[in-house]
Amino acid sequence: MTEYKQEQEMEIEALEAILMDEFKEIHSSESGLNTSNRCFQITVTPQDDEMEDSAIPPVQLALVFSHTENYPDEAPLLDVKSIRGIHVSDLTILKEKLEQEASENLGMAMIYTLVSSAKDWLSEQYGQDDAADLAEEEAAKEDEVIVPHGEPVTLETFLAWRERFEAELALERAKLMPESALTAPKEKKLTGRQWFESGRGRGTVVTADEEDVEEDEEDIDFEDEDFEDDEEDMLEHYLAEKSDSSAPPSRT
C-alpha cells in the first residue's frame, strides 16, 4: 500500500467515526463522478441547535467525493446533490466554492474541512431564521395588497339603492296591514265649523238617522288645526244664534 492509499484509508476511518450515519459508501455509478475508485456520500444539513433530532430538516444536500491517486497532494473529485429543498443554481455555486477551498488545502486531509464549509454555507443560505424572516416578509406583502370587492359606491348607485330599499320597505309594511285597512274608504274628517253646525257642539239631540254617526263619533280624530281656521266664524255664528233666541218676538 502506497503512502497516499494509507493516508486515504485513515481519513475514511476518521470520517466514519465522526459522521456515523451521515457517511456512507456508494457505487461509482451512483456518484455522478467520472471514476471507478471508491466513492462516498456525506449528508449535510444546516446547523440548527434549536431543531430536534427527530425533526426533518427543511433543506439537505449530499456531498459526494472520491479520492484521486495522489490525494491529498491533489484535489479530490467532488459533486453536490440536493436531497431536499436546494436550488440547482445554489448547488453550482457551492460546488465552485468547495473546489476552490480544496485547491487551497492541498497536502493535507481536507474532506472534513469541506463538509464543515458546506454546512456553514447551507446555514447561511437556508437557515431557519432566514426562512422565518422570508415567510414574514411574504405575509407582510400579502397584507399590503388590498383586493377590491364588489362595485365602488357612487352617488348614483346609492340613490338607486335607496329607492329600491324604500319600495321594498313599503311593500313589506303593506303585507303586515290588515286587508280591511287597505280596502275601506277613508272617512272624511269634519272641520271645526262643520262639527259645530251639525249640532254636536250645542248639545242638540241626535236623531235616529244620525245614530250610526254617533256610534263612530269617538273614532273621529279631531286635531287642533281643525278649529284654528274657523275659530272666529264659529264665535260669530254662536253669538248670532244667541241673539236671535233671546230677542222678544215682534208685535204685529
Backbone as a ProteinNet text record, in pm:
[ID]
protein_1_A
[PRIMARY]
MTEYKQEQEMEIEALEAILMDEFKEIHSSESGLNTSNRCFQITVTPQDDEMEDSAIPPVQLALVFSHTENYPDEAPLLDVKSIRGIHVSDLTILKEKLEQEASENLGMAMIYTLVSSAKDWLSEQYGQDDAADLAEEEAAKEDEVIVPHGEPVTLETFLAWRERFEAELALERAKLMPESALTAPKEKKLTGRQWFESGRGRGTVVTADEEDVEEDEEDIDFEDEDFEDDEEDMLEHYLAEKSDSSAPPSRT
[TERTIARY]
86.3	0	89.1	59.8	138.5	104.2	185.2	163.1	30	-2.1	-128.8	-248.5	-243	-352.2	-371.5	-262	-270	-332.5	-291	-347.2	-496.7	-535.6	-676.1	-761.8	-709.5	-782.7	-800.4	-699.1	-706.1	-813.5	-819.1	-920.5	-1060.7	-1082.8	-1214.4	-1258	-1165.4	-1198	-1235.9	-1165.4	-1194.9	-1332.9	-1363.8	-1493.9	-1608.7	-1591.8	-1694.3	-1719	-1610.8	-1624.5	-1690.9	-1662.4	-1716.4	-1859.5	-1882.7	-2011	-2113.3	-2066.9	-2150.9	-2257.2	-2386.6	-2492.5	-2492.9	-2429.8	-2427.2	-2325.2	-2243.5	-2137.8	-2166.9	-2155.4	-2176	-2101.1	-2066.6	-2001.9	-2109.4	-2094.4	-2190.2	-2115.7	-2193.5	-2132.5	-2093.5	-1986.6	-1936.9	-2040.8	-2128.6	-2231.1	-2337	-2349.1	-2445.6	-2386.9	-2256.7	-2189.8	-2201.4	-2208.9	-2205.2	-2064.9	-1966.3	-1826.3	-1766.6	-1673.3	-1607.4	-1487.1	-1518.9	-1413.6	-1465.9	-1370.5	-1403.3	-1352.9	-1293	-1244.5	-1363	-1331.4	-1434.1	-1494.9	-1626	-1697	-1777	-1788.2	-1855.3	-1952.1	-2054.9	-2153.8	-2172.4	-2170.1	-2189.2	-2314	-2407.5	-2529.2	-2499.9	-2534.2	-2506.5	-2638.6	-2659.9	-2777.4	-2730.5	-2812.3	-2771.9	-2762.6	-2672.8	-2653.8	-2769.9	-2843.2	-2955.5	-2965.5	-2923.2	-2922.3	-3062.9	-3159.5	-3295	-3377.8	-3335.6	-3413.5	-3395.1	-3504.8	-3499.2	-3434.6	-3378.1	-3308.4	-3404.1	-3530.5	-3626.8	-3692.6	-3670.9	-3734.9	-3667.8	-3748	-3695	-3646.7	-3517.6	-3467.3	-3532	-3556.9	-3622	-3533.8	-3402.5	-3308.9	-3199.8	-3148.3	-3044.9	-2975.6	-2844.5	-2771.2	-2673.9	-2626	-2529.3	-2397.3	-2290.9	-2157.2	-2093.9	-2067.6	-2012.2	-1864.2	-1778	-1635.3	-1570.5	-1456	-1372.2	-1227.1	-1143.5	-1000.6	-935.4	-853	-769.6	-644.3	-565	-447.9	-350.6	-329.2	-228.3	-288.2	-414	-474.6	-398.7	-365.6	-414.6	-325.6	-227.9	-147	-219.5	-330	-417.1	-560.8	-642.4	-780.4	-862.7	-957.5	-1046.2	-1150.9	-1215.1	-1329.2	-1451.4	-1523.7	-1634	-1761	-1875.1	-2003.9	-2100.7	-2201.8	-2304.5	-2442.1	-2528.8	-2663.9	-2765.6	-2880.3	-2987.1	-3065.7	-3077.1	-3165	-3303.4	-3302.7	-3430.6	-3412.3	-3486.3	-3501.5	-3387.9	-3289.3	-3175.9	-3193.9	-3177.4	-3189.7	-3066.5	-3088.1	-2978.4	-2872.1	-2913	-2816.1	-2729.3	-2787.7	-2710.3	-2612.1	-2651.3	-2559.5	-2435.8	-2453.7	-2340.5	-2245.4	-2305.3	-2222.3	-2145.2	-2212	-2145.7	-2033.6	-2056.3	-1952.5	-1827.2	-1846.6	-1731	-1658.9	-1733	-1674.2	-1589.4	-1640.4	-1568.4	-1443.9	-1453.5	-1336.6	-1226.9	-1266	-1168	-1098.8	-1175.6	-1117.8	-1027.3	-1066.4	-982.6	-845.3	-842.7	-713.4	-629.2	-692.5	-619.9	-570	-618.8	-580	-502.4	-437.3	-358	-246.8	-219.4	-113	-163.1	-290.4	-346.1	-485.5	-529.5	-664.4	-766.1	-855.1	-941.3	-1091.9	-1134.8	-1277	-1362.7	-1317.5	-1399.2	-1405.8	-1297.7	-1297.2	-1400	-1407.9	-1505.9	-1649.1	-1669.6	-1802.2	-1844.9	-1752.4	-1782.8	-1814.8	-1738.9	-1763.6	-1901.3	-1940.1	-2071.8	-2183.7	-2162.5	-2264	-2283.4	-2173.8	-2183.3	-2254	-2216.3	-2278.8	-2430	-2466.4	-2606.9	-2684.2	-2621.6	-2687	-2709	-2611.6	-2625.7	-2733.6	-2739.8	-2833.3	-2974.6	-2984.7	-3114.7	-3140.4	-3081.6	-3100.2	-3245	-3284.9	-3421.9	-3463.1	-3369.8	-3402.5	-3430.3	-3347.1	-3368.1	-3500.6	-3532.7	-3659.2	-3777.7	-3765.7	-3873.7	-3889.3	-3774.7	-3781.1	-3844.1	-3808.7	-3865.4	-4015.5	-4061.1	-4204.4	-4278	-4215.7	-4278.2	-4288.6	-4184	-4187.1	-4297	-4312.2	-4416.8	-4555.5	-4571.1	-4700.1	-4730.2	-4625.9	-4646.5	-4687.5	-4628.2	-4664.8	-4809.8	-4853.5	-4992	-5088.5	-5049	-5135.4	-5147.4	-5042	-5043.6	-5129.4	-5153.8	-5233.7	-5381	-5447.1	-5588.7	-5667.6	-5746.4	-5825.9	-5965	-6006.7	-6139.8	-6248.6	-6359	-6472.4	-6595.2	-6664.5	-6785.4	-6757.1	-6865.3	-6853.7	-6832.8	-6760.1	-6742.6	-6874.8	-6897.5	-7021.7	-7010.2	-7104.9	-7112.9	-7247.5	-7266.7	-7393.2	-7508.8	-7487.1	-7593	-7632.9	-7533.2	-7565	-7630.6	-7591.2	-7651.6	-7798.2	-7828.1	-7966.2	-8054.3	-7999.8	-8075.8	-8102.8	-8003.1	-8022.6	-8125.9	-8121.7	-8216.1	-8358.8	-8377.6	-8510.4	-8565.5	-8480.5	-8524.8	-8556.8	-8473.3	-8493.2	-8624.5	-8655.2	-8779	-8900.7	-8890.2	-9001.2	-9024.2	-8916.8	-8930	-8985.2	-8943.4	-8992.4	-9142	-9187.7	-9330.5	-9411.1	-9356.9	-9424.5	-9437.6	-9332.5	-9337.3	-9438.4	-9444.7	-9542.7	-9685.7	-9707.1	-9840.1	-9882.7	-9785	-9816.1	-9859.3	-9807.4	-9838.4	-9971.5	-10025.6	-10150.6	-10269.1	-10377.8	-10497.4	-10561.1	-10631.1	-10690.4	-10798.5	-10871.7	-10977.9	-10923.8	-10803.5	-10744.5	-10706.3	-10678	-10638.4	-10757.5	-10874.2	-10989.3	-11092.8	-11097.7	-11200.4	-11176.2	-11286.7	-11269.7	-11233.8	-11155.4	-11109.7	-11222.7	-11254.8	-11363	-11320.6	-11411.4	-11381.1	-11387.9	-11286.1	-11277.2	-11351.1	-11436.3	-11512.8	-11423.1	-11452.1	-11384.8	-11449.7	-11388.7	-11445.7	-11583.5	-11598.8	-11727.2	-11836.3	-11801.3	-11899.1	-11944.4	-11850.3	-11885.3	-11977.4	-11951.4	-12031.6	-12172	-12178	-12307.2	-12392.2	-12330.5	-12407	-12490.8	-12465.8	-12543.2	-12472	-12359	-12286.6	-12220.3	-12181.9	-12117.3	-12216.6	-12351.9	-12452.2	-12535.3	-12500.7	-12575	-12707.7	-12725.5	-12850.9	-12877.9	-13005.6	-13043	-13020.4	-12957.7	-12926.6	-13041.8	-13086.9	-13197.8	-13152.6	-13256.6	-13226.9	-13142.3	-13159.8	-13080.5	-12933.5	-12908.6	-12768.7	-12706.4	-12780.6	-12732.6	-12600.7	-12590	-12467.1	-12348.8	-12376.6	-12267.2	-12219.9	-12318.8	-12282.4	-12195.1	-12228	-12151.5	-12006.9	-11980.9	-11843.9	-11779.8	-11851.4	-11802.2	-11667.1	-11650.4	-11525.8	-11408.2	-11435.9	-11327.8	-11279.7	-11357.3	-11317.7	-11201.5	-11100.9	-10978.9	-10983.7	-11004.4	-11004	-10868.8	-10815.1	-10686.5	-10702.9	-10610.4	-10620.6	-10632.1	-10563.8	-10567.6	-10705.7	-10793.3	-10927.9	-11008.3	-10977.3	-11054.1	-10986.8	-10860	-10788.4	-10839.7	-10862.7	-10902	-11042.2	-11135.6	-11276.5	-11314.7	-11217.5	-11246.8	-11331.3	-11296.3	-11369	-11509.1	-11520	-11651.2	-11744.6	-11692	-11773.3	-11825.1	-11739	-11779.4	-11889.6	-11875.1	-11976.9	-12108.9	-12101.7	-12223.4	-12295.8	-12224.1	-12284.4	-12350.6	-12282.2	-12338.6	-12463.3	-12464.7	-12583	-12701.5	-12682.8	-12791.7	-12840.4	-12749.5	-12784.3	-12868.8	-12832.4	-12906.2	-13045.8	-13062.6	-13192.3	-13284.9	-13230.9	-13313.6	-13357.4	-13280.6	-13312.6	-13395.3	-13401.9	-13475.7	-13626	-13708	-13854.7	-13919.6	-14026	-14093.8	-14156.9	-14157.3	-14209	-14362.4	-14426	-14571	-14620.8	-14725.2	-14783.7	-14902.3
-119.4	0	123.1	214.5	335.9	428.4	531.7	628.8	702.4	732.7	800.2	712.3	584.3	493.2	481	473.9	460.7	584.6	699.9	824.1	835.6	790.8	796	703	581.1	487.4	542.6	606.7	664.9	776.1	855.9	962.3	902.9	798.5	736.1	680.7	617.2	564.6	676.8	788.1	902	961.9	972.1	1027.2	936.8	805.6	711.8	726.6	745.9	758.5	890.7	998	1129.6	1147.5	1112.8	1140.4	1028.6	908.4	791	773.5	790.8	761.8	858.6	972.6	1070.6	1033.9	934.4	894.6	753.7	734.9	601.3	589.7	466.6	440	407.3	457.8	434	379.8	322.4	271	387.7	368.4	475.5	518.2	424.9	459.2	553.7	555.3	642.7	779.4	788.9	909.7	1027.4	997	1103.7	1151.1	1085.5	1121.1	1030.9	1082.8	1007.5	932.4	822.5	743.2	604	511.6	374.4	348	447.1	432.4	433.3	407	407.3	547.8	552	679.5	681	798.2	814.1	933.6	923.6	1032.3	1074.5	1205.2	1262.2	1351.5	1324.9	1406	1530.1	1646	1774	1846.6	1891	1970.2	2100	2206.7	2332.5	2318.8	2392.5	2389.1	2461	2389.6	2448.6	2379.1	2449.9	2391	2375	2455.7	2450.1	2338	2286.5	2182.5	2048.8	1978.4	1849.8	1745.6	1643.9	1540.6	1464.1	1447.3	1370.5	1453.1	1582.8	1669.5	1654.1	1668.1	1660	1797.9	1812.7	1944.6	1991.5	2122.9	2173.7	2165.2	2170.8	2159	2059.6	1992.8	1891.1	1860.9	1841.1	1808.7	1693.9	1637.8	1528.1	1574.3	1559.8	1587.8	1455.4	1441.1	1317.2	1342.3	1247	1264.1	1129	1137	1019.2	1064.4	987.7	1020.1	995.9	1087.2	1067.1	990.6	950.4	867.4	936.4	1065.8	1136.5	1227.4	1200.5	1276.5	1246.6	1347.5	1485.5	1588.4	1539.9	1635.6	1688.4	1627	1680.4	1675.1	1759.4	1774	1648.7	1616.1	1501.8	1538.8	1437	1459.9	1491.7	1597	1644.7	1664.6	1648.4	1682.6	1706.7	1787.7	1813.8	1791.6	1728.9	1699.4	1742.5	1783.6	1824.4	1702.3	1686.9	1584.5	1643.6	1769.8	1835.3	1986.7	2055.2	2199.8	2287	2233.1	2314.2	2345.9	2472	2512.9	2468.1	2437.7	2392.8	2500.8	2624.7	2733.8	2745.4	2718.5	2722.9	2607.3	2492.6	2378.7	2409.1	2477.2	2514.9	2608.6	2704.8	2799.7	2727.4	2636.9	2563.9	2475.2	2408.6	2321.4	2401.3	2517.1	2601.3	2648	2676	2719.4	2607.7	2484.8	2372.1	2337.1	2343.7	2315.9	2419.9	2544.1	2647.8	2620.8	2580.9	2551.6	2428	2331.6	2211.5	2246.8	2335.3	2375.1	2452.4	2514.1	2590.4	2502.3	2376.9	2287	2164.5	2177	2064.4	2028.4	1897.8	1849.5	1800.7	1814.6	1770.5	1712.3	1622.5	1566.1	1679.3	1687.8	1807.5	1778	1651.4	1622.5	1678.3	1659.4	1709.4	1862.3	1925.5	2071.1	2116	2042.4	2075.2	2052.2	1948.3	1921.6	2036.7	2080.3	2192.1	2319.6	2343.8	2461.3	2454.2	2333.9	2316.3	2335.7	2289.3	2306	2453.6	2527.6	2671.1	2746.3	2712.5	2778.6	2750.8	2626	2588	2661.9	2679.4	2751.5	2897.8	2956.4	3096.4	3114.7	3020.3	3034.3	2987.5	2884.2	2823.4	2804.1	2891.1	2879.2	2900.3	2851.4	2862.7	3007.5	3088.1	3228.9	3300.7	3272.1	3335.8	3292.6	3165	3115.2	3179.7	3198.6	3263.3	3408.7	3477.8	3617.8	3628.9	3535.2	3536.9	3513.7	3423.5	3397.3	3519.5	3590.6	3711.4	3819.9	3832.4	3932.6	3901.8	3773.3	3735.9	3762.7	3733	3758.3	3907.2	3990.1	4134.6	4187.7	4134	4176.7	4142.1	4024.4	3984.7	4075.3	4118.3	4207.6	4344	4387.1	4518.3	4521.9	4405.9	4401	4413.5	4514.5	4537.6	4489.5	4389.4	4332.4	4393.3	4469	4529.7	4424.6	4446.9	4355.9	4434.2	4384.9	4449.8	4575.8	4654.3	4776.5	4894.7	4997.3	5115.7	5190	5249.2	5320	5463.7	5505.4	5643.3	5700.2	5831.1	5894	5832.6	5805.5	5748.5	5609.3	5525.2	5389.3	5390	5485.5	5492.3	5533.6	5636	5680.3	5570.9	5497.2	5386.8	5278.9	5250.1	5150.1	5196.2	5324.8	5375.1	5369.8	5401	5395.2	5253.3	5156.9	5016.4	4974.5	5019.4	4981.4	5036.7	5163.5	5223.7	5155.1	5116.8	5047.4	4910.4	4838.5	4708.2	4722.2	4829.5	4851.8	4881.7	4964.5	4994.3	4868.8	4782.3	4657.4	4567.8	4559.9	4476.9	4531.2	4663.4	4722.2	4695	4699.9	4673	4529.3	4437.4	4297.2	4276.8	4358.9	4343.6	4408.2	4500.6	4568.4	4475.8	4486.6	4404.6	4444.9	4348.8	4373.7	4480.2	4487.1	4585.5	4726.7	4743.1	4877.2	4922.3	4826.4	4862.8	4888.8	4822.1	4832.6	4932.7	4962.3	5053.4	5194.4	5266.7	5406.3	5493.9	5592.4	5681.9	5777	5779.8	5865.4	6011.1	6092.8	6234.9	6297.2	6372.1	6432	6565.4	6587.7	6711.7	6826.7	6941.6	7063.2	7110.1	7206.8	7257.8	7319.1	7394.1	7459.8	7358.1	7253.6	7151.1	7076.8	7052.2	6982.5	7068	7197.3	7288	7302.1	7318.6	7338.2	7212.3	7095.2	6970.5	6955.7	7042.2	7036.1	6969.8	6903.2	6832.1	6930	7045.5	7144.4	7215.2	7213.7	7282.2	7184.8	7056.9	6958.4	6924.4	6941.4	6912.9	6764.1	6727.5	6586	6526.6	6413.9	6346.7	6257	6262.4	6181	6039.2	5954.9	5813.9	5796.6	5886.9	5876.4	5902.7	5973.4	6008.4	5914.9	5805.7	5714.1	5648.7	5610.7	5545.5	5639.3	5766.8	5864	5880.2	5874.4	5890.3	5774.7	5653.2	5537.1	5547.7	5610.2	5622.8	5753.7	5831.1	5965.3	5962	5859.6	5852.6	5822.1	5764.3	5728.7	5845.1	5957.5	6073.2	6143.1	6165.8	6226.7	6376.8	6452.5	6598.3	6649.2	6732.4	6791.6	6940.7	7004.1	7147.3	7230.1	7188.5	7269.9	7270	7172.3	7172	7293.7	7344.8	7456	7590.1	7591.1	7717.8	7808.2	7749.4	7832.2	7890.2	7816.9	7860.8	7917.3	7946.1	7987.7	8116.7	8216.2	8342.2	8325.5	8244	8220.5	8149.1	8057.1	7984.1	8077	8165.3	8258.5	8351.8	8406.8	8495.6	8421.7	8298.2	8220.3	8192.9	8162.9	8133.4	8257.3	8371.3	8494.5	8535.2	8511.5	8546.6	8461.8	8332.7	8246.6	8281.9	8314.4	8352.3	8478.7	8571	8697.5	8675.6	8588.2	8560.3	8492.6	8400.9	8327.3	8412.7	8513.5	8596.5	8719.4	8755.9	8876.3	8852.1	8953.8	8937.1	8934.3	8857.7	8848.2	8982.7	9016	9142.8	9140.7	9253.4	9263.3	9298	9227.5	9254.8	9346
0	0	0	-93.8	-102.7	12.6	27.2	134.1	114.5	-12.4	-39.2	0.7	-35.5	-5	146	217	361	424.4	376.4	431	396.6	279.6	239.8	326.3	357.5	440.4	582	632.3	767.2	772.2	663.5	661.7	656.4	579	568.6	704.1	777.7	909.2	1005.3	996.8	1084	1051.5	922.1	882.5	927.6	917.7	962.9	1112.6	1189.3	1334.5	1374.4	1299.4	1335.3	1284	1159.3	1095.1	1111.7	1133.4	1157.6	1047.2	1081.4	984.3	866.7	881.8	773.9	665.5	693.3	599.8	548.6	416.9	360.6	227.7	194.5	66.3	-36.3	-157.9	-264.5	-386.4	-477.7	-600.7	-690.7	-766.1	-852.7	-957.1	-996.7	-1095.1	-1036.2	-904.1	-838.2	-804.4	-810.5	-763.1	-859.5	-987.2	-1085.5	-1116	-1059	-1081.1	-1189.2	-1260.3	-1367.6	-1311.4	-1239.7	-1177.1	-1146.1	-1132.9	-1091.7	-949.8	-887.3	-749.1	-651.4	-527.1	-423.7	-410.8	-394.3	-381.9	-251.2	-196.9	-67.5	-72.9	10.9	18.8	163.8	186.6	320.4	316.4	407.2	416.8	499	442.3	508.4	531.5	654.8	692.1	756.5	750.7	813.6	964.9	1023.3	1167.5	1235.5	1321.2	1393.9	1529.1	1633.6	1767.7	1824.4	1775.1	1828.2	1766.1	1653.3	1586.8	1657.8	1682	1748.7	1656.8	1720.2	1643.4	1552.8	1598	1520.2	1409.4	1409.9	1311.3	1175.2	1070.3	934.2	892.2	856	816.8	687.9	675.4	554.4	430.7	450.4	337.6	375	272.6	295.3	163.3	169.4	46.7	71.4	-38.3	-31.8	-93.7	-17.4	-68.5	-110.1	-238.1	-293.4	-327.5	-288.2	-319.2	-347.1	-411	-436.5	-435.9	-369.1	-364.7	-501.3	-540.7	-660.7	-620.6	-718.9	-690.5	-595.2	-614.1	-534.8	-427.1	-389.4	-280.6	-152.5	-69.6	-66.3	-138.5	-213.8	-287.2	-409.7	-445.8	-549.7	-499.4	-557.6	-507.7	-535.1	-447	-471.5	-576.3	-628.4	-716.8	-629.5	-665.7	-581.4	-663.6	-594.1	-651.7	-535.7	-559.6	-457.7	-521.6	-444.4	-491.8	-386.9	-435.2	-343.3	-297.5	-167.2	-111.8	-85.5	-41.3	-11.9	-12.7	-101	-93.2	-141.8	-214	-260.3	-408.2	-444.4	-583.5	-663.3	-789.3	-875.8	-888.1	-899.2	-912	-787.6	-671.2	-547.1	-539.3	-591.6	-592.8	-677	-787.8	-873.7	-799.9	-727.9	-651.5	-542.1	-471.7	-363.1	-416.1	-527.1	-582.1	-617.7	-679.1	-712.6	-586.6	-482.4	-354.9	-293.6	-293.5	-234.7	-316.6	-447.9	-531.5	-508.2	-484.9	-455.7	-321.9	-222	-91	-96.9	-179.6	-192.2	-248.5	-345.7	-403	-303.1	-206	-104.6	9.5	18.6	128.9	80.4	-33.8	-84.7	12.2	20.3	107.4	241.7	270.4	398.7	376.7	466.2	457.5	472.6	377.4	371.6	366	360.9	340.1	453.6	577.8	688.5	686.7	642.2	629.3	526.1	415.1	311.8	360.6	440.6	496.3	588.8	671.9	762.8	685.2	578.3	495	428.5	380	317.9	419.4	542.6	646.5	679.5	691.2	721.1	607.6	484.8	370.2	366.2	394.2	392.9	502.2	618.5	727.8	691.7	620.4	580.7	474.8	380.4	269.7	303.1	385.8	412.9	562.1	642.7	787	827.4	945.8	993.9	1014.9	1066.2	1090.1	959.5	857.8	727.8	666.5	682.1	627.6	698	830.7	905.2	863.9	846.2	801.5	663.4	574.7	440.3	445.1	531.4	543.9	597	692.9	746.3	639.8	557.8	451	350.1	315	221.2	279.8	410.3	475	479.4	504	507.5	371.2	265.9	131	100.6	145.2	121	195.5	319.1	395.4	330.8	260.2	197.9	72.4	11.6	-110.3	-73.5	-125.3	-99.3	-220.3	-199.1	-307.4	-302.4	-405.3	-402.7	-415.8	-345.7	-350.7	-396.9	-499.3	-546	-625.6	-650.4	-727.4	-633.9	-678.6	-594.8	-579.8	-461.3	-432.9	-482	-564.9	-611.4	-569.3	-590.3	-553.9	-631.6	-760.3	-841.9	-795	-766.8	-721.6	-584.3	-498.4	-365.5	-374.8	-457.4	-472.4	-531.1	-627.3	-685.5	-581.3	-499.3	-393.3	-292.5	-253.7	-154	-206.9	-334.9	-394.3	-391.2	-426	-421.4	-278.6	-184.1	-44	9.4	-19.8	28.6	-33.1	-161.2	-226.1	-161.5	-133.1	-68.4	72.6	143.7	279.2	278.2	182.9	172.9	142.1	58.2	25.5	146.6	226.7	346.4	446.2	459.9	551.8	505.2	373	319.9	347.9	345.1	372.5	517.4	609.8	751.7	789.7	709	739.3	712.1	793.5	766.9	635.5	574	443.2	450	565	579.2	577.2	630.4	632.8	493.6	405.9	270.2	179.9	207.3	118.4	165.9	296.7	349.3	299.9	259.9	217.1	334.7	309.4	414.4	452.6	581.6	629.5	625.5	573	562.7	701.6	736.4	869.1	868.6	970.4	980.2	1020.8	961.4	1007.6	1135.9	1200.3	1325.3	1304.7	1196.1	1169.8	1139.2	1057.9	1026	1150.8	1237.6	1362.6	1449	1453.7	1535.3	1478.7	1343	1280.7	1282.5	1297.2	1298.9	1423.3	1522.5	1645	1758.7	1731.3	1837.2	1932.3	1875.7	1961.7	2051.9	2023.9	2105.5	2187.7	2183.9	2261.5	2200.2	2068.3	2000.1	2002	2020.7	2024.7	1887	1887	1762.2	1725	1600.2	1554.2	1529.5	1502.3	1476	1353.3	1255.7	1133.2	1158.4	1268.1	1297.6	1400	1433.5	1536.9	1499.6	1371.7	1328.4	1337	1310.7	1318.3	1460.8	1559.2	1699.3	1745.7	1698	1740.8	1698.6	1584.3	1535.4	1574.1	1660.5	1692.1	1760.4	1847.5	1921.3	1831.1	1713.4	1622.4	1540.4	1538.5	1459.1	1527.5	1456.5	1512.4	1487.8	1595.3	1586.2	1629.2	1550.6	1581.5	1597.3	1662	1692.4	1566.6	1459.7	1339.8	1273.9	1311.7	1255.3	1299.9	1418.4	1474.6	1455.5	1432.3	1428.1	1317.2	1196.3	1082	1098.2	1164.2	1172.9	1309.2	1390.4	1528.3	1531.2	1453.6	1455.7	1397.3	1286.8	1227.7	1323.9	1397.3	1494.4	1602.8	1649.2	1754.4	1703.8	1584.4	1529	1508.7	1459	1436.8	1567.3	1670.7	1801.3	1858.9	1851.9	1906.1	1829.6	1698.6	1619.9	1660.1	1676	1718	1857.2	1946.4	2083.5	2084.1	2000.2	1992.3	1938.2	1838.9	1780.8	1879.7	1957.4	2051.9	2170.3	2207.3	2324.6	2289	2164.6	2122	2134.6	2187.3	2201.6	2065.3	2055.8	1926.7	1890.1	1769	1720.9	1718.5	1753.6	1754.2	1616.4	1581.8	1450.3	1465.4
[MASK]
++++++++++++++++++++++++++++++++++++++++++++++++++++++++++++++++++++++++++++++++++++++++++++++++++++++++++++++++++++++++++++++++++++++++++++++++++++++++++++++++++++++++++++++++++++++++++++++++++++++++++++++++++++++++++++++++++++++++++++++++++++++++++++

